[in-house]
Amino acid sequence: MANDMGRVAGKVALVSGAASGLGKATAERLAQEGAAVVIADIRAEPAQAVADGIRRAGGRAAACKLDVTQDEDWQAAVADAERAFGKLDIVVNNAGIADGGWIHKISLEDWRRVMAVNLDGVFLGVKHGAEAMKRCGGGSIVNISSVAGLVGIAEGSSAYCASKGGVTLLTRAAALELALLKTNIRVNSVHPGFMQTPMLEGIIGLSRDPDAARAAMVKGEPIGRLGEARDIANAVLYLASDEAAFVTGTQLVVDGGFYAK
Ligand code: NAD
């Protein structure tokens, strides 16, 4: 897998929530294209397994336990990345949870948990990522929002939509600030539609009729299928790479046409 000529060769990336789903696929894709990757996740063992897999395939990777809601965890994770690989050029703020409940029933505690992981976690990743990137002359931050950060989605998604909408505008404001400060740091968001991952399987599994729920999701995607994790990995790869050198503050929607309707 080692790729000195790859699209992100020589760069160092940290991907949060990289033990599973979109984060795992993204970390593996960045490694394929030559980046050294820190697999950061609240679940240490599966994170280590992803890092081991990348190394077995000839790539460069390390694992680190990170709870994205914790300021001190972020400080330690960034320090680990710099110690292991010398710098930090790319941060992918991917960790997220899809918990929630209908707006008239969700508890304040559950609301705050969604906000803590999905929005505080991204804020801390942008903040500490940007500090590290300033030390190495610039970089690229990619925040994983959702189509639910662009439009409202019903059926218990209010907290999730609010958190992902927050990620959309946090991204735009941070991109402007870091551009004004001449940091050479770009910040963009990616907005997945319905992607086949453990998170989506969990949501489908909660419904009374999982087959009908899956069919409704497929029907919601004009392209006629659910997204694959590699669809997001390829979008993140572009934004992380120097191919996107003039792209900051944008929303890259990768959703099979869901948002176009
Ligand atoms: P997933 O559940 O498969 O993976 C999420 C990962 O985040 C897990 O490995 C989990 O351990 C980790 N994580 C959870 N809380 C954490 C915390 N506090 N600190 C660090 N790591 C933590 O989910 P996925 O489908 O791969 O989702 C990845 C991102 O994409 C999420 O932000 C999600 O909201 C977003 N997204 C997913 C879809 C979809 O259809 N799957 C659609 C739109 C957006």
XYZ file of C-alpha atoms and ligand atoms in Angstrom:
305
model
C 0.000 0.000 0.000
C 2.971 2.380 0.556
C 2.584 4.989 -2.135
C 5.228 7.709 -2.445
C 3.488 9.082 -5.543
C -0.044 9.066 -4.070
C -2.456 11.962 -3.961
C -1.668 12.707 -0.286
C 1.877 11.296 -0.212
C 4.004 12.731 2.579
C 1.028 14.054 4.517
C -0.067 13.060 8.027
C -3.783 12.627 8.725
C -5.880 12.070 11.841
C -9.356 10.596 11.312
C -11.773 10.588 14.255
C -14.251 7.729 14.557
C -11.992 5.711 12.252
C -12.652 2.322 13.859
C -15.796 1.835 11.783
C -17.832 2.796 8.735
C -17.022 5.988 6.851
C -14.046 6.880 9.067
C -12.407 3.480 8.568
C -12.878 3.615 4.786
C -11.527 7.178 4.709
C -8.451 6.318 6.774
C -7.721 3.319 4.545
C -8.164 5.414 1.368
C -5.856 8.178 2.651
C -3.251 5.540 3.554
C -3.567 3.969 0.075
C -2.756 7.376 -1.390
C 0.386 7.773 0.696
C -0.646 9.506 3.934
C 0.433 8.339 7.375
C -2.830 7.984 9.297
C -3.785 8.180 12.969
C -6.842 6.014 13.619
C -8.553 7.857 16.476
C -11.666 6.432 18.121
C -13.330 6.107 21.505
C -13.093 2.311 20.968
C -9.383 1.536 21.287
C -9.360 -2.116 20.188
C -11.127 -1.788 16.848
C -9.070 1.359 16.174
C -5.903 -0.674 16.717
C -7.237 -3.376 14.372
C -7.763 -0.802 11.589
C -4.238 0.571 12.082
C -2.804 -2.972 12.042
C -4.673 -3.716 8.806
C -3.248 -0.617 7.128
C 0.275 -1.522 8.256
C -0.126 -5.108 7.050
C -1.094 -3.706 3.653
C 2.162 -1.704 3.602
C 0.807 1.658 4.769
C 1.747 3.860 7.717
C -0.726 4.053 10.618
C -1.011 4.396 14.382
C -4.025 4.051 16.648
C -5.068 6.344 19.438
C -7.949 6.394 21.917
C -9.874 9.632 21.494
C -13.188 10.728 22.961
C -13.900 13.708 20.702
C -15.932 15.427 23.439
C -12.839 15.772 25.662
C -10.460 18.707 25.251
C -7.555 16.881 26.908
C -8.053 13.821 24.666
C -7.686 16.053 21.610
C -4.495 17.624 22.980
C -3.053 14.158 23.576
C -4.159 12.832 20.158
C -2.574 15.726 18.270
C 0.614 15.360 20.332
C 0.632 11.601 19.569
C 0.287 12.286 15.829
C 3.127 14.809 15.875
C 5.324 12.485 17.937
C 4.640 9.481 15.685
C 4.827 11.159 12.285
C 6.390 14.606 12.861
C 3.449 16.883 11.935
C -0.297 16.992 11.198
C -1.590 18.108 7.777
C -5.110 16.627 7.618
C -7.867 16.232 10.221
C -11.097 14.443 9.321
C -13.741 15.143 11.968
C -15.862 12.087 11.293
C -16.910 10.696 14.699
C -20.630 11.035 15.205
C -23.703 9.420 16.728
C -27.245 9.210 15.399
C -29.079 9.012 18.728
C -32.106 11.175 19.272
C -35.828 11.071 19.702
C -38.885 12.995 18.628
C -38.651 16.690 19.521
C -41.453 16.547 22.107
C -39.890 13.524 23.844
C -36.103 13.811 23.664
C -34.519 14.466 27.077
C -32.140 17.350 27.621
C -29.482 14.795 28.537
C -29.862 12.954 25.188
C -29.914 16.262 23.268
C -26.677 17.329 24.981
C -24.991 13.980 24.240
C -25.684 14.361 20.497
C -24.430 17.950 20.575
C -21.337 16.961 22.566
C -20.202 14.275 20.118
C -21.397 15.732 16.808
C -20.748 19.442 17.375
C -18.395 19.970 20.361
C -16.303 17.102 18.963
C -15.944 18.845 15.600
C -15.249 22.218 17.236
C -12.411 20.683 19.285
C -11.035 18.883 16.230
C -10.986 22.093 14.194
C -9.425 24.062 17.051
C -6.642 21.625 17.938
C -6.142 20.544 14.330
C -5.666 24.159 13.233
C -3.122 24.805 16.003
C -1.073 21.807 14.849
C -1.370 22.767 11.177
C -0.122 26.289 11.932
C 3.063 24.626 13.211
C 3.647 22.916 9.839
C 2.596 25.704 7.488
C -1.007 24.734 6.680
C -3.360 21.853 6.083
C -6.861 20.638 5.344
C -9.715 19.987 7.778
C -12.698 17.967 6.563
C -15.815 17.864 8.731
C -18.367 15.114 8.170
C -21.795 16.705 8.358
C -24.790 15.090 6.601
C -27.633 15.899 4.245
C -29.330 16.294 7.631
C -27.088 19.339 8.109
C -28.725 20.964 5.079
C -32.400 19.982 5.323
C -34.696 18.901 8.134
C -35.374 15.190 8.477
C -38.294 13.927 10.526
C -38.731 10.878 12.740
C -36.559 11.641 15.723
C -33.763 13.511 13.998
C -34.092 17.029 15.456
C -30.996 16.838 17.660
C -29.026 15.137 14.891
C -30.105 17.765 12.319
C -29.306 20.610 14.724
C -25.839 19.200 15.407
C -25.081 18.582 11.728
C -26.443 22.006 10.722
C -24.068 23.416 13.323
C -21.199 21.564 11.660
C -22.150 23.119 8.296
C -21.891 26.701 9.542
C -19.005 26.057 11.939
C -17.130 24.844 8.855
C -17.909 27.958 6.825
C -17.049 30.382 9.641
C -13.825 28.542 10.536
C -12.817 28.496 6.860
C -13.246 32.274 6.684
C -11.358 32.931 9.927
C -8.445 30.674 9.016
C -8.276 32.236 5.533
C -8.319 35.776 6.969
C -5.481 34.804 9.309
C -3.444 33.581 6.277
C -2.884 30.194 7.876
C -3.011 28.163 4.633
C -5.559 25.937 6.369
C -8.690 24.963 4.425
C -11.902 23.790 6.106
C -14.696 22.025 4.225
C -17.641 19.777 5.002
C -18.870 16.578 3.387
C -22.583 15.742 3.451
C -23.322 12.026 3.070
C -26.770 10.719 2.177
C -27.806 7.234 3.337
C -24.551 5.266 3.499
C -24.213 1.555 4.234
C -22.373 1.519 7.570
C -22.913 0.053 11.041
C -24.627 3.356 12.004
C -27.220 3.017 9.229
C -27.702 -0.689 9.938
C -28.403 0.275 13.567
C -31.048 2.793 12.491
C -32.641 0.302 10.091
C -32.566 -2.378 12.809
C -34.582 -0.161 15.167
C -37.519 0.093 12.794
C -40.532 -2.212 13.028
C -40.020 -3.397 9.449
C -36.285 -3.225 8.585
C -36.764 -4.368 4.963
C -39.349 -1.644 4.362
C -37.099 0.934 6.064
C -34.159 -0.027 3.848
C -36.355 0.074 0.726
C -37.624 3.551 1.682
C -34.041 4.787 2.034
C -33.056 3.356 -1.345
C -36.161 5.015 -2.840
C -35.026 8.322 -1.296
C -31.786 8.149 -3.276
C -32.464 9.153 -6.920
C -29.392 7.170 -7.989
C -31.209 4.038 -6.798
C -28.862 2.583 -4.207
C -27.486 3.296 -0.758
C -24.064 4.935 -0.633
C -20.901 2.922 -0.020
C -18.291 4.070 2.485
C -15.781 4.458 -0.368
C -18.042 7.134 -1.939
C -17.323 9.330 1.093
C -13.676 8.257 1.359
C -13.073 9.467 -2.216
C -14.744 12.828 -1.508
C -12.662 13.351 1.631
C -9.508 12.344 -0.248
C -10.135 15.101 -2.800
C -10.715 17.790 -0.151
C -7.719 16.616 1.889
C -5.390 16.680 -1.100
C -3.701 19.638 -2.781
C -6.067 19.086 -5.744
C -8.543 21.106 -3.640
C -6.048 23.925 -2.945
C -8.602 26.622 -3.932
C -11.530 24.987 -2.104
C -12.452 26.205 1.368
C -15.733 26.753 3.204
C -17.629 24.530 0.787
C -20.223 21.789 1.277
C -19.543 18.693 -0.813
C -22.817 16.762 -0.982
C -22.321 13.021 -1.665
C -25.820 11.629 -1.502
C -26.971 9.961 -4.711
C -29.070 13.054 -5.510
C -31.148 13.122 -2.278
C -30.576 16.865 -1.736
C -31.155 17.790 -5.378
C -34.907 17.122 -5.089
P -20.376 4.378 12.619
O -21.260 4.266 13.793
O -20.164 3.190 11.744
O -18.932 4.920 13.070
C -18.808 5.992 13.958
C -17.513 5.821 14.726
O -17.409 6.953 15.622
C -17.454 4.557 15.577
O -16.239 3.865 15.361
C -17.547 5.077 17.004
O -16.829 4.282 17.953
C -16.945 6.464 16.868
N -17.341 7.366 17.952
C -18.579 7.525 18.487
N -18.531 8.410 19.495
C -17.241 8.834 19.582
C -16.566 9.739 20.426
N -17.195 10.393 21.435
N -15.239 9.936 20.237
C -14.580 9.252 19.258
N -15.159 8.370 18.456
C -16.483 8.163 18.609
O -20.979 5.603 11.789
P -20.776 6.077 10.248
O -22.028 5.782 9.530
O -19.466 5.627 9.718
O -20.766 7.656 10.488
C -19.588 8.448 10.404
C -20.004 9.908 10.317
O -20.805 10.108 9.148
C -20.873 10.377 11.493
O -20.523 11.705 11.839
C -22.269 10.340 10.917
O -23.148 11.234 11.579
C -22.008 10.759 9.488
N -23.052 10.364 8.546
C -23.362 9.043 8.337
C -24.372 8.720 7.434
C -24.767 7.293 7.163
O -25.768 7.078 6.453
N -24.051 6.299 7.631
C -25.073 9.737 6.761
C -24.725 11.064 6.999
C -23.707 11.368 7.891
